[in-house]
Structures are given as structure tokens and as C-alpha cells.
Coordinates of C-alpha atoms and ligand atoms in Angstrom, one line a residue:
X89 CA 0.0 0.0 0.0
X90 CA 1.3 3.6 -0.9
X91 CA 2.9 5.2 2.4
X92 CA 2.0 9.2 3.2
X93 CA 4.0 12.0 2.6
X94 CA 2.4 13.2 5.8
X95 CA -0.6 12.9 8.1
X96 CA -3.5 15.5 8.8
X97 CA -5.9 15.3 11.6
X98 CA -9.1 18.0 12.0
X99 CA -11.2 17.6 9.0
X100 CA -13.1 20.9 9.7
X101 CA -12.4 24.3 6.9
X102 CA -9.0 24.3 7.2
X103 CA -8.1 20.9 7.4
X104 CA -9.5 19.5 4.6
X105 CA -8.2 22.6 2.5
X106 CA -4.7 22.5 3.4
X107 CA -5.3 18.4 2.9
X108 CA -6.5 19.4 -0.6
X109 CA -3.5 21.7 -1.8
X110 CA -0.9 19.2 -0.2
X111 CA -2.6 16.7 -3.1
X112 CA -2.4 19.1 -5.6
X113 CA 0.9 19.6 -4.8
X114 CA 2.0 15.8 -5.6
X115 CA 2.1 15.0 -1.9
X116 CA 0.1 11.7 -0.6
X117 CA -2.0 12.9 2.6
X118 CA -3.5 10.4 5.7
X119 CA -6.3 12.0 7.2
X120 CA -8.3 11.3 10.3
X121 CA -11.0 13.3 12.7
X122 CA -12.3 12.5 15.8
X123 CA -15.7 12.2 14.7
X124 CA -14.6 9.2 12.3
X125 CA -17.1 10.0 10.0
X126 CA -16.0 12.8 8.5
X127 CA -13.0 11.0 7.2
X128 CA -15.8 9.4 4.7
X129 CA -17.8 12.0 4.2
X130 CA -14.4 13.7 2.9
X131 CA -13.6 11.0 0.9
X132 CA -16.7 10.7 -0.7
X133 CA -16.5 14.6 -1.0
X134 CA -14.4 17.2 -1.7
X135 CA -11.5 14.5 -1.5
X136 CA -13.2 12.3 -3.8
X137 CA -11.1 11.8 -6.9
X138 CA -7.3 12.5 -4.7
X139 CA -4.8 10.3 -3.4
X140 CA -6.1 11.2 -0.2
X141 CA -6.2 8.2 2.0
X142 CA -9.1 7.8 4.9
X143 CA -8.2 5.9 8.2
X144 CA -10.4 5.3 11.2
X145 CA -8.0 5.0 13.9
X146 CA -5.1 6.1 15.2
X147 CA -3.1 3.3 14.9
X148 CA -4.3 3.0 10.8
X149 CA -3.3 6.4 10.6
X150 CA -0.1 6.1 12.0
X151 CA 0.9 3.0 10.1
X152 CA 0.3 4.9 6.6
X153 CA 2.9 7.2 7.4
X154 CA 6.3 7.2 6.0
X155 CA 9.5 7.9 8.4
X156 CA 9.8 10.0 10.6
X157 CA 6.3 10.4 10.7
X158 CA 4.9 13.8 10.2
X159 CA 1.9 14.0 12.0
X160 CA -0.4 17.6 11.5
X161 CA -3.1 18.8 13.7
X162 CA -5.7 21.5 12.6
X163 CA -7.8 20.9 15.5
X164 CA -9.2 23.3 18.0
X165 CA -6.6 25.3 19.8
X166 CA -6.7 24.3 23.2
X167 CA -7.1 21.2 25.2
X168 CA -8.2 19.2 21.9
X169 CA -4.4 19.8 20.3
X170 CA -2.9 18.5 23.9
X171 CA -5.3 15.5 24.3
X172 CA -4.6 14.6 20.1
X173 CA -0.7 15.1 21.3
X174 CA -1.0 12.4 24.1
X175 CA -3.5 9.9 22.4
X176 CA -0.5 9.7 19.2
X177 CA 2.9 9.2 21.4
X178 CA 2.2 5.7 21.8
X179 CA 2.5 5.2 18.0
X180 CA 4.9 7.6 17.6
X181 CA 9.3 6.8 17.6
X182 CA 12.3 9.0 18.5
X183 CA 12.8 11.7 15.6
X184 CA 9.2 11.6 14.5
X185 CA 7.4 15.4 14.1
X186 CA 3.7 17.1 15.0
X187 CA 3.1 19.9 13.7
X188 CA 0.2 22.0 15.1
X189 CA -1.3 24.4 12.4
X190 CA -4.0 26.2 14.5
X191 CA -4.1 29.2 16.5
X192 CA -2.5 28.4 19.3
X193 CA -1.1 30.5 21.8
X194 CA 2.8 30.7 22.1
X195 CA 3.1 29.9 25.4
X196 CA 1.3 26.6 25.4
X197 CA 3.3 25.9 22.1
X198 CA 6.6 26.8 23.9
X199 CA 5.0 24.1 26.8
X200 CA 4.7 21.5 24.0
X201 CA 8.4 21.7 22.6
X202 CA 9.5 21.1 25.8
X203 CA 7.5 18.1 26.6
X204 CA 8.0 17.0 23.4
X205 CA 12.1 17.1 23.7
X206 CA 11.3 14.7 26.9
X207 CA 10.1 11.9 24.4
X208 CA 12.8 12.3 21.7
X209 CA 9.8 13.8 19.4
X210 CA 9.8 16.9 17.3
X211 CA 7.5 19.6 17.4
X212 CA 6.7 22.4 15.3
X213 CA 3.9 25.4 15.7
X214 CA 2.6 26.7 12.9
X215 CA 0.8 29.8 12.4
X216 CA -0.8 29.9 9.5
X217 CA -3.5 32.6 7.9
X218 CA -5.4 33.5 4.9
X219 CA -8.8 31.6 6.1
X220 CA -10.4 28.8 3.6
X221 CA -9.2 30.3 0.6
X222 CA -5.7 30.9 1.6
X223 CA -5.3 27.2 3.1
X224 CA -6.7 25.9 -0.3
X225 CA -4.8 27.6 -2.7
X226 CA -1.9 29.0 -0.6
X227 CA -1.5 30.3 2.7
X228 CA 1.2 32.0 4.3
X229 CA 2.9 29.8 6.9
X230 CA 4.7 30.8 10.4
X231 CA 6.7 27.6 11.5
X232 CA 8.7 27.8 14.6
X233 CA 9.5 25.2 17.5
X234 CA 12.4 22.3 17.2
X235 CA 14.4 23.5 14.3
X236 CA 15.8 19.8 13.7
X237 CA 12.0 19.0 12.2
X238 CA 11.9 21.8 9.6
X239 CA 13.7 20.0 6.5
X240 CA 11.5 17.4 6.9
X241 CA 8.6 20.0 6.4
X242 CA 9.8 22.7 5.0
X243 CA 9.1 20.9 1.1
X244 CA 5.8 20.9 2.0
X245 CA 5.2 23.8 3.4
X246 CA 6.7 25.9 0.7
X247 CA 4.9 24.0 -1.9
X248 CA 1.6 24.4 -0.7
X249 CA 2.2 28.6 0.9
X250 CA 1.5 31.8 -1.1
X251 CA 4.2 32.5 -3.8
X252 CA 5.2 36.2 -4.2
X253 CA 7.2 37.8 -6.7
X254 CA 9.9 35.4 -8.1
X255 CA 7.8 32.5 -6.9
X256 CA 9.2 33.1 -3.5
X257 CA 7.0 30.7 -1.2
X258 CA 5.4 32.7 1.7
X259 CA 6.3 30.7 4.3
X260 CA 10.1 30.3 6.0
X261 CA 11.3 29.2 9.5
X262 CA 10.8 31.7 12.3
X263 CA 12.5 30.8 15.4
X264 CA 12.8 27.9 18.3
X265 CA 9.8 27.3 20.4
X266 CA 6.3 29.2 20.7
X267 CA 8.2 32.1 17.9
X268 CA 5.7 30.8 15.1
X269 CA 2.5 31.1 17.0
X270 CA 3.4 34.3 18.9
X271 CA 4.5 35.8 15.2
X272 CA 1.0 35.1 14.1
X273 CA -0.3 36.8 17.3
X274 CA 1.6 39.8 16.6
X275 CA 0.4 39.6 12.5
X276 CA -3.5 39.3 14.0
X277 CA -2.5 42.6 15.8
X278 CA -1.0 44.3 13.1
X279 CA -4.3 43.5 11.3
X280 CA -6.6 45.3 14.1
X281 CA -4.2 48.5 13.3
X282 CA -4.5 48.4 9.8
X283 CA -8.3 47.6 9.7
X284 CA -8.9 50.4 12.5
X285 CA -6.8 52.8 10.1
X286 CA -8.8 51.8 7.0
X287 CA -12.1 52.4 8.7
X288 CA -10.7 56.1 10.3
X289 CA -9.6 57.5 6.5
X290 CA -13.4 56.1 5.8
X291 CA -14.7 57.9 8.7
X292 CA -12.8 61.7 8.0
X293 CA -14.0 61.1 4.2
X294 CA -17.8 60.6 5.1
X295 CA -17.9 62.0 8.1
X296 CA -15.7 65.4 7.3
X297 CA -15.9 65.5 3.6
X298 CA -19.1 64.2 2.7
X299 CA -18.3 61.5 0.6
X300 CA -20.4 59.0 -1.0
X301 CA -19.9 55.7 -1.2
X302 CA -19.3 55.5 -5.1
X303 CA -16.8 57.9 -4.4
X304 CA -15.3 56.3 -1.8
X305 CA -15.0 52.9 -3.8
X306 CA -13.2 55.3 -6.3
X307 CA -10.6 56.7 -3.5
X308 CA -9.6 53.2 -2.7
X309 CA -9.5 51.7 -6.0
X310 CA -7.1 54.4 -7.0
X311 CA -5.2 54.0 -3.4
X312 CA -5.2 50.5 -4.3
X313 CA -3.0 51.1 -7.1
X314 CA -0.2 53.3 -5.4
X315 CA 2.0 52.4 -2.5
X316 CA -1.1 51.4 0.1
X317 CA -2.0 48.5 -2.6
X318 CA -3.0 45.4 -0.1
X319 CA -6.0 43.0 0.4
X320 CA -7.6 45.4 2.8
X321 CA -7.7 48.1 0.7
X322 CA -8.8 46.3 -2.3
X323 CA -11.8 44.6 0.4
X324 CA -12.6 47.8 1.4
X325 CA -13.6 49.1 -2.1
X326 CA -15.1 46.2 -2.8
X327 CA -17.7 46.3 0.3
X328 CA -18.8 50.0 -0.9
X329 CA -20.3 48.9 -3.7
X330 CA -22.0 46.5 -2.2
X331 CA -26.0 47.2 -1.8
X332 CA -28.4 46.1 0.3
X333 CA -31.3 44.2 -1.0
X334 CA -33.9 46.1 1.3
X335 CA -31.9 49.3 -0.6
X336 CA -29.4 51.1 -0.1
X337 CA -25.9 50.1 0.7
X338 CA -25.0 47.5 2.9
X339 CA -22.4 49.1 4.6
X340 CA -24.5 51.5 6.0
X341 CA -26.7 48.8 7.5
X342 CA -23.8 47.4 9.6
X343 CA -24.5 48.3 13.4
X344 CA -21.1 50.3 14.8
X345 CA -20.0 47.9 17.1
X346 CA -17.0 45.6 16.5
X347 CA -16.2 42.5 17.6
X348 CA -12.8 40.7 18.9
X349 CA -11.7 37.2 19.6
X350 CA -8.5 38.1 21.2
X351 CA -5.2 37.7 19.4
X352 CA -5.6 41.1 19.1
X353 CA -5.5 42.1 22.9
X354 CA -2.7 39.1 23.8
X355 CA -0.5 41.0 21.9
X356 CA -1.2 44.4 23.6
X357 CA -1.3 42.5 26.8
X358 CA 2.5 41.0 25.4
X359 CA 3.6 44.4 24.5
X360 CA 3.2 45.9 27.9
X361 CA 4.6 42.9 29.5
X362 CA 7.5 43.3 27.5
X363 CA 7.6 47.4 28.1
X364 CA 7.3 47.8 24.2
X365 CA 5.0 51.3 22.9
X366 CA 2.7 49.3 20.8
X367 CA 0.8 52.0 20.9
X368 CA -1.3 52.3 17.8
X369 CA -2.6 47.6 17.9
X370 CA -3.5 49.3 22.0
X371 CA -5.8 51.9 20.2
X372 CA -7.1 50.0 17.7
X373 CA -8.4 47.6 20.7
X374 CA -9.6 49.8 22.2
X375 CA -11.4 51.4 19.8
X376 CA -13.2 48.4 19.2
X377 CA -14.0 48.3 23.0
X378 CA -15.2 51.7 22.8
X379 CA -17.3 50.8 20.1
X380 CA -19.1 48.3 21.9
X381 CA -20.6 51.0 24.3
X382 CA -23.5 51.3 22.1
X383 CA -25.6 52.9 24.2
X384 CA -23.6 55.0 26.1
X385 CA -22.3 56.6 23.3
X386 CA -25.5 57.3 22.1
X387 CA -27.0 58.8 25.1
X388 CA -23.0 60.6 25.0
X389 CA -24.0 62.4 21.3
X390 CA -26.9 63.3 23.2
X391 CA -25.3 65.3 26.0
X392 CA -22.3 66.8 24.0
X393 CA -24.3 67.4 20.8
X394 CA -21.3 69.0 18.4
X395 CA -22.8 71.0 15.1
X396 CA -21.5 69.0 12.3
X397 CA -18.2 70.9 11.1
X398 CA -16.7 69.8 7.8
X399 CA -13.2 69.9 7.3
X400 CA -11.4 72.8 5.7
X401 CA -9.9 72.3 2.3
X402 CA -11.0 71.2 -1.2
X403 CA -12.1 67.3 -1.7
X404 CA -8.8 66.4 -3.4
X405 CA -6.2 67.8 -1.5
X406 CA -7.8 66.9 2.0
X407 CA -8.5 63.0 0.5
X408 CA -4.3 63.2 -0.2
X409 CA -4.2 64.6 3.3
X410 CA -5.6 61.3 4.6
X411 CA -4.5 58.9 2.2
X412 CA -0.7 60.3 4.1
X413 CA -2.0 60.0 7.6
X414 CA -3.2 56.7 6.5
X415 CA 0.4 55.7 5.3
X416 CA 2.7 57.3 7.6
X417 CA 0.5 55.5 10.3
X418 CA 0.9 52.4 9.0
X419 CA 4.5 52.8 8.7
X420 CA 4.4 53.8 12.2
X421 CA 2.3 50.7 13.6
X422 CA 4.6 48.2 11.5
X423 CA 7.7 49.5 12.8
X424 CA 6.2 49.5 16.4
X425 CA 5.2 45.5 15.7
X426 CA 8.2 45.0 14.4
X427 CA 9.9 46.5 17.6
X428 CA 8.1 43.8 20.1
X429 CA 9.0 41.3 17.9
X430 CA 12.6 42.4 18.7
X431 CA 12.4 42.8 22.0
X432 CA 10.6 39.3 22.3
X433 CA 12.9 37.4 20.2
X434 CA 15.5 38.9 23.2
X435 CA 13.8 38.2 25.6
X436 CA 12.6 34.8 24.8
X437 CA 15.7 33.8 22.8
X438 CA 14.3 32.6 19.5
X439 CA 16.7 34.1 17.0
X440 CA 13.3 35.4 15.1
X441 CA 14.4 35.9 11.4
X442 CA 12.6 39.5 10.7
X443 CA 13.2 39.6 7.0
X444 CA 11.7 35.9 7.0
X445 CA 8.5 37.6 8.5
X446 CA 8.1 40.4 6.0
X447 CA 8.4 37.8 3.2
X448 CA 5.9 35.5 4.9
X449 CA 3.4 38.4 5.1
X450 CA 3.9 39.7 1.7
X451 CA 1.1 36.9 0.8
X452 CA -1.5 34.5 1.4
X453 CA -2.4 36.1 4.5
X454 CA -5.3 39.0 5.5
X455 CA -2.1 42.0 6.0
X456 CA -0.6 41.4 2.5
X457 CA 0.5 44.1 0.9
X458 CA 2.8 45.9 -1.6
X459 CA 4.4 47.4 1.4
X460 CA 6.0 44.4 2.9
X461 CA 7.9 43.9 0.1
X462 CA 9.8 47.3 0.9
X463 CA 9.6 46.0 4.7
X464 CA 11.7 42.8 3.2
X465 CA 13.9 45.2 1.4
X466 CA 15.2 47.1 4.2
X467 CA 15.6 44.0 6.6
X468 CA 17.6 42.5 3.5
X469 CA 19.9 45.7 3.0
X470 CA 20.7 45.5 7.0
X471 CA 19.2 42.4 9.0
X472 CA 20.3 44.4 12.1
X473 CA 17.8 47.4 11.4
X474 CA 16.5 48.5 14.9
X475 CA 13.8 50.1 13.4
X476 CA 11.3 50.6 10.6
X477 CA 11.9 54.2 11.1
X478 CA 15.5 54.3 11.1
X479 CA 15.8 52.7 7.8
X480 CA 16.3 55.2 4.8
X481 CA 13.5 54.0 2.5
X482 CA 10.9 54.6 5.0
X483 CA 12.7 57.8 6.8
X484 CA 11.7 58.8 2.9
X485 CA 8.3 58.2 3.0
X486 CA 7.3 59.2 5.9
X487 CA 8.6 62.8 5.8
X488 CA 6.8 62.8 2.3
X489 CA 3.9 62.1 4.0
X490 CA 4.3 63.8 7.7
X491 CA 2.8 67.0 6.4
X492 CA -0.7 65.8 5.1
X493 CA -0.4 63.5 8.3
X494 CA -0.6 66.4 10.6
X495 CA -3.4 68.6 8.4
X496 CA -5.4 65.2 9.1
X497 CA -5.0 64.6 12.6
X498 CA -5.8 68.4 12.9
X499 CA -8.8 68.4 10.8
X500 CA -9.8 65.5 13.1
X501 CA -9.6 67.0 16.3
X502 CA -11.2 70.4 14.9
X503 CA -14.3 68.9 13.5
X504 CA -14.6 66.5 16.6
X505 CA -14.1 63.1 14.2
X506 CA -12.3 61.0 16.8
X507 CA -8.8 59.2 14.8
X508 CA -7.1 57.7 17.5
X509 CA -4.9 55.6 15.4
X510 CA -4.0 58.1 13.3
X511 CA -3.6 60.8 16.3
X512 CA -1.5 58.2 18.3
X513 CA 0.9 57.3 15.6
X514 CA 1.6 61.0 15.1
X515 CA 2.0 61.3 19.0
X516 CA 4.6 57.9 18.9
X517 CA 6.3 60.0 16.2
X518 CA 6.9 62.8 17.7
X519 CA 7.8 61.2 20.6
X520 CA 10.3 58.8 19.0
X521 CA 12.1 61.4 17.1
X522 CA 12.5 63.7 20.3
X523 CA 16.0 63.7 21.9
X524 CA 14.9 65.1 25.2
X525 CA 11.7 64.0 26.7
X526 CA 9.6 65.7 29.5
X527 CA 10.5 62.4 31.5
X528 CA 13.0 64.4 33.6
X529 CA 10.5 65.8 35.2
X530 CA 8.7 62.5 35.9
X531 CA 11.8 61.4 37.2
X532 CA 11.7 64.6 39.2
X533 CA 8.4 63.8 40.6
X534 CA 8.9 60.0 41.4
X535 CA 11.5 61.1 43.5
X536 CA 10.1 63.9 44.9
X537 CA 7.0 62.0 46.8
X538 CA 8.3 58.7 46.9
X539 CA 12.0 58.9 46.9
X540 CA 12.7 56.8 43.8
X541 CA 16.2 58.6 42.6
X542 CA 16.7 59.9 39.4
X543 CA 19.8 59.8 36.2
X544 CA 21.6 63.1 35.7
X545 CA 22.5 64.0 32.2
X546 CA 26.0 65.3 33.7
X547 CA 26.9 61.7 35.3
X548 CA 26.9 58.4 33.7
X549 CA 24.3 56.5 33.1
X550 CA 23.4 54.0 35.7
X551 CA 24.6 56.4 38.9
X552 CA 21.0 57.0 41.1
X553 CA 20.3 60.8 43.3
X554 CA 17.9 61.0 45.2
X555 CA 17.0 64.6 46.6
X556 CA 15.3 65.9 49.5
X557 CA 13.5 68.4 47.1
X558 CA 10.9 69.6 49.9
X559 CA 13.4 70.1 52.9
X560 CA 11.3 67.7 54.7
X561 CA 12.1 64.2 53.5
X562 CA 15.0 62.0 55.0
X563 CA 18.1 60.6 53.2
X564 CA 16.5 56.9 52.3
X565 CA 15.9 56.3 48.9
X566 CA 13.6 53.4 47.1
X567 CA 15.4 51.0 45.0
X568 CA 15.9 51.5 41.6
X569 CA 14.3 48.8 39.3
X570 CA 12.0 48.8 36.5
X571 CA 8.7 46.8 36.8
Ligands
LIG249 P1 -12.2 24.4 14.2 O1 -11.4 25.4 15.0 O2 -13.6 24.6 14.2 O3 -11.9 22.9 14.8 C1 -12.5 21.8 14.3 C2 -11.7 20.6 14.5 O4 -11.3 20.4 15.8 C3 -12.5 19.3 14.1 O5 -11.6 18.4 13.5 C4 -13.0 18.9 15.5 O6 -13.3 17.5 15.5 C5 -11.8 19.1 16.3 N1 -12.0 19.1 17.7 C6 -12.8 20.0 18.5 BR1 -13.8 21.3 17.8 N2 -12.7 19.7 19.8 C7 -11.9 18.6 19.9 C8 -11.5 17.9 21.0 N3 -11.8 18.2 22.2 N4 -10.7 16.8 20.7 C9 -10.3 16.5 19.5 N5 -10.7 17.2 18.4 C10 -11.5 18.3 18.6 O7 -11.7 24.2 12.7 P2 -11.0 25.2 11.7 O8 -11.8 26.5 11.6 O9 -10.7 24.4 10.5 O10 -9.6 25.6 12.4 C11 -8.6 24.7 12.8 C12 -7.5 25.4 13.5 O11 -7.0 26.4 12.6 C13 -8.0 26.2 14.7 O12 -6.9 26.2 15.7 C14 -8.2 27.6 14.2 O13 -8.1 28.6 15.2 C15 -7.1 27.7 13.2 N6 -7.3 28.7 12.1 C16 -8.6 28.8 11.6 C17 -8.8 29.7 10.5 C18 -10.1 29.9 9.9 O14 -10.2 30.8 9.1 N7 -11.1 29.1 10.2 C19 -7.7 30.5 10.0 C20 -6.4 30.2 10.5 C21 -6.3 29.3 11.6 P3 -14.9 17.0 15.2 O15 -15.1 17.1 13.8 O16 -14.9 15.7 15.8 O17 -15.7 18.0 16.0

């Protein structure tokens, strides 16, 4: 009987999709599910016609594996990927690999690898995005864990991923242990910021300009076309035209309040952990918390009612205004993303390849864009870049765009159109670029009530003062580390 290139279990969307490409691919797939009959109902399906073969057990599954054994899960994330690890070890020998392809969360992958290591068995975690059409016809892949397993999957993996220019395959190893799941965390974040930027330009068009939605399918077709060209963009022009069958268009029928499953806020929640200013994925959060206050807000326009107040400036110049706050703040988010992925990789120790990640974005998944290719471009000129911002590309861009930037987030406040993406990244900016922050006279305070020493900028760095700035205080001073 013919062996398997690999085995799949979780025959839900994505399973059977990935299952599917791997075929098309030339690879010979085992699937199973815990509700058996699936596997048949597969078969008889979508697989019907494939070299896709069925099994009903573990053990049948196992035994149509080649060596090592690579075993995938597309199950749950959660208990159902731990229980699926323990009921396979039995079958499994020294050397042979599970990869987990769901959404897991880094931590319980970084768990995994070590347990794992304790049985002589590989592990890889795999984040992987673009939805059902993505995992069908090419996804982009996030591998990270035991680095020994990846040239057993990597030809897999880059067959079946996204290909960008020069049929580069979106996929490439990441780092050692959780580093492929937490780098899809941090790309589900990056995707709140740019959807939360997409639907602010929207807002200061309709809202402050008056726009209609032809026209604004118009604006982002053309955007579409210049440096913001990406999936979002293209969706969002798409969804304008879209009308409702009761009349109207749809859009306009959507109730204002956003949902969330959470990737979103774990990497906020990382990002202060790690003492990163991920500021604009933190507004964009929130801004979706704040739009769940339904209610309030409404009985809020009630007891602040503001005359509507459109924004200065003719139609074209002001939509070029935010079509640069809406660049410069993405520039500003990515490089913020890209700096907790830094300090992460530090602090974790999983050598994360950064120019590997900009490649593995560029396609296949929900944040692909034009832009990611320059984002690969800089980390390939100097795979040491600090930051985004520093690089000399984007240094170029953004000072092209800074001025319509600021007219927008003016505008904005003036005409009472809240932009907190927009209005933060400009505040990061600012902030990043000053050389002498008002923190001196935090310090100054901090010591003052609670006696928590300060840096002089005439002493080295790393010598502590404490002064007795009321007359009234003693000489003990608090100790001197960061939470
Ligand atoms: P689901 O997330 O809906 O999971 C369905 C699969 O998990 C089925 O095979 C189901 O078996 C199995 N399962 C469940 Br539910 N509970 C189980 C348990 N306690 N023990 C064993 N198996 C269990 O499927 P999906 O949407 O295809 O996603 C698969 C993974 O990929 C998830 O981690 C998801 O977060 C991730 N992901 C999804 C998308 C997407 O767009 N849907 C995109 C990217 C990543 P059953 O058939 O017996 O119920």
C-alpha cells in the first residue's frame, strides 16, 4: 500500500483545505478526525477523486505514514491539540514530528516543545493565515518550535504557501519554540491596526468630507493602485459597492459595534509585559472596546451634541491629506510591531528571522500588501535594522507624507471626528524622534513624593540621586528597578 508523505488530523475548513493543496501539490496525505465519520464524508467529497487516504483509527493512521512520521493537527486550539498530542505518542518513535497548524497560543506551544524534547519527538507550531481560501490555494505559513523538524517540512510547506514575486513561497522558518505562533499573534495585531486605520480615512471622508460611497470605492481603488495596494484596501472598495437588497448600501446597515476574539488584545497585553510602545494595535483595541458601548455613546452624542463641522480644504487635497495620515500611520504601527517582535525574540531567545517575516506576510495572508515587500527590502539591505523608522526608504516616505499627516489629525480634532490611530501614531512620532523627553520631570516627581532617585545627564548613566526636594524628607531612597 502507498505510504504518506504526511498525516492531517481536523477535518473541519482548514483541514481539509490544506489536505487538498498538499494533493495538488503531488504530496500523498492520511487523514483522520475525531468524529470518524468525517473521514468518509471527505472521501466521498471534496476528496473524492485525490490520493487522499481515509483511516479510522489512530493506529491506521499512524501506520500509513512514511519515516519520521509527520503528523499535522488542525484541530481546536486548546485542550483538543494537547489530548490529540497524548493519544498519538504511543505510536509515535524518536525523531518523529507534530506539527500544530492552528491558532494556538505561544506559550502553550513553547510548553509543547518542551515536553516533546522529553520523548525524543519533534515539534513544530505553525501559524498559519489566509482563512479557507488561503489554506486551499496557498496560505502564508509561520513555522517555529524544534528547528531539527523543519527540513522534513519545509518541502511541504513551501509548496503548498503563497508565492510572491519570483515565486518566493510565503512561508520560511521563524525561530525555536512558541516564535511561530506568537509571530501570528503579533500579524493578528498588526491586522486590528490596519483595519482600524482603513475604517478612520473612511470615517474623516464621510464623516468630514461628505463623501459618497461610489466615491469612496473610487478613492480606494485608486489608493489601491499606489504604494497602500493590499487586500484590505482592495476589500474595502469592494464592500462599498456592495447594496443592500432592502436598498441602499450594505455598509450603512452594519450596526457600529466591532467585535474581537482576542489575538488582538494578547498581543497588547504582550507588549506591555515586554515594556514595548505598541501603541497604535493598543488603540485600535480599544477602539473596538469603545465601540461596543453602544448605548452610552448614544445617550454621550446626546449630552455633547457637536454641530456637524466639515473639514477645511477642497475634496482632493484633504482625500491626499488622509491617504498620508493613513500611510505614515501604518508605517508607524509596522515598525512598532516589528519593535516587540525584537524585543521578544530577546527576551525569549528565539533568534526570530525579521526579513523571513516580511516575506511571509507579503502573501496568502489578510495583511498582504505591496508594502511588505519594501519591509523585506530594508531588513535584506541590514538584517540588524532596529527600526522601521530608522531605515532610509521609509525615513523617505514618511517625511513625504508627515505633512498631510498632521493637516489630518488636525482636521480631526477640529471637526470633533475621533482618529485615535492616526492621532496616536503621530503622538509615537513625535515622541520617537524627540531627543529630550519631558520624563525628567517625571523622574523629578517620582523622587520627589516617593524617593525613587533619578539619572543626571551630567553623570553616567546608571549612577542613582535622590533629593530631599521639599526640605522635609530623610536621606533613604527606594530602590531603583523597572517593573
Ligand atoms: P475548528 O477550530 O472549528 O476545529 C474543528 C476541528 O477540531 C474538528 O476536527 C473537530 O473535531 C476538532 N475538535 C474539536 Br472542535 N474539539 C476537539 C477535541 N476536544 N478533541 C479533538 N478534536 C476536537 O476548525 P478550523 O476552523 O478548521 O480551524 C482549525 C484550527 O486552525 C484552529 O486552531 C483555528 O483557530 C485555526 N485557524 C482557523 C482559521 C479559519 O479561518 N477558520 C484560519 C487560521 C487558523 P470534530 O469534527 O470531531 O468536531
Amino acid at each position: 500500500m502507498e505510504k504518506a508523505d504526511i498525516g492531517l488530523i481536523g477535518l473541519a475548513v482548514m483541514g481539509q483545505n490544506l489536505v487538498l493543496n498538499m494533493n495538488d501539490h503531488g504530496f500523498t496525505v492520511a487523514v483522520f478526525n475525531r468524529t470518524v465519520s468525517k473521514v468518509d464524508d471527505f472521501l466521498q467529497g471534496p476528496a473524492k477523486g485525490t490520493r487522499v487516504i481515509g483511516t479510522h483509527s489512530i493506529e491506521e493512521f499512524i501506520a500509513t505514514l512514511k519515516r519520521p512520521r509527520r503528523v499535522m493537527l488542525m484541530v481546536k486550539a486548546g485542550d483538543a491539540v494537547d489530548e490529540f498530542i497524548e493519544a498519538i505518542i504511543p505510536h509515535l518513535e524518536p525523531g518523529d514530528i507534530i506539527i500544530d497548524g492552528g491558532n494556538s497560543l505561544y506559550t502553550d506551544t513553547s510548553r509543547r516543545c518542551e515536553y516533546l524534547k522529553t520523548k525524543k519527538l519533534l515539534f513544530v507550531g505553525a501559524g498559519i493565515s489566509g482563512g479557507e481560501v488561503g489554506a486551499r490555494h496557498g496560505p502564508s505559513i509561520m513555522p517555529g518550535g524544534h528547528k531539527e523538524a523543519w527540513p522534513h517540512v519545509k518541502p511541504i510547506f513551501t509548496a503548498i504557501a503563497a508565492k510572491v514575486e519570483n515565486n518566493e513561497a510565503c512561508c520560511d522558518w521563524v525561530g525555536d519554540a512558541g516564535a511561530g505562533h506568537y509571530v501570528k499573534m503579533v500579524h493578528n495585531g498588526i491586522e486590528y491596526g490596519d483595519m482600524q486605520l482603513i475604517s478612520e480615512a473612511y470615517s474623516l471622508l464621510k464623516e468630514g468630507l461628505g463623501v459618497s460611497n461610489e466615491e469612496l470605492a473610487s478613492i480606494f481603488t485608486n489608493w489601491n493602485k499606489e504604494e497602500l495596494e493590499s487586500y484590505l484596501i482592495e476589500i474595502t472598495s469592494h464592500i462599498f459597492q456592495v447594496k443592500d437588497p432592502e436598498g441602499g448600501f450594505l455598509v450603512d446597515k452594519v450596526l457600529d459595534v466591532a467585535g474581537q476574539k482576542g489575538t488582538g488584545k494578547w498581543t497588547v497585553i504582550n507588549a506591555l509585559d515586554l515594556g514595548q510602545p505598541l501603541t497604535l494595535i493598543g488603540e485600535a483595541v480599544f477602539a473596538r472596546c469603545l465601540s461596543a458601548l453602544k448605548d452610552e455613546r448614544v445617550q454621550a452624542s446626546k449630552a455633547y451634541p457637536m454641530e456637524k463641522k466639515k473639514v477645511s480644504g477642497d475634496f482632493r487635497s484633504f482625500a491626499e491629506s488622509v491617504k498620508h495620515a493613513l500611510y505614515a500611520s501604518k508605517i508607524i504601527s509596522y515598525a512598532q510591531g516589528f519593535m516587540l517582535m525584537r524585543e521578544a525574540s530577546k527576551a525569549y531567545g528565539w533568534q526570530i528571522n525579521f526579513g523571513a517575516i516580511a516575506l511571509m506576510w507579503r502573501g496568502g495572508c489578510i495583511i498582504r500588501s505591496r508594502f511588505l515587500g519594501k519591509i523585506k527590502e530594508a531588513f535584506d539591505k541590514d538584517a540588524k535594522l532596529s527600526n522601521i523608522l530608522l531605515d532610509p526608504y521609509f525615513q523617505g516616505e514618511v517625511k513625504k507624507a508627515e505633512a498631510g499627516w498632521r493637516k489630518t489629525v488636525s482636521e480631526a480634532a477640529l471637526s470633533g471626528i475621533a482618529a485615535p490611530c492616526f492621532s496616536s501614531a503621530l503622538a509615537f512620532f513625535d515622541g520617537f524622534k524627540c531627543q529630550r523627553l519631558p520624563a525628567n520631570l517625571l523622574q523629578a516627581q517620582r523622587d520627589y513624593f516617593g524617593a525613587h532617585t533619578y539619572e543626571r545627564i551630567d553623570r553616567k548613566r546608571g549612577e542613582f540621586f535622590h533629593t530631599d526636594w521639599a526640605g522635609t524628607g530623610g536621606k533613604a531612597s527606594s530602590s531603583t528597578y523597572n517593573a
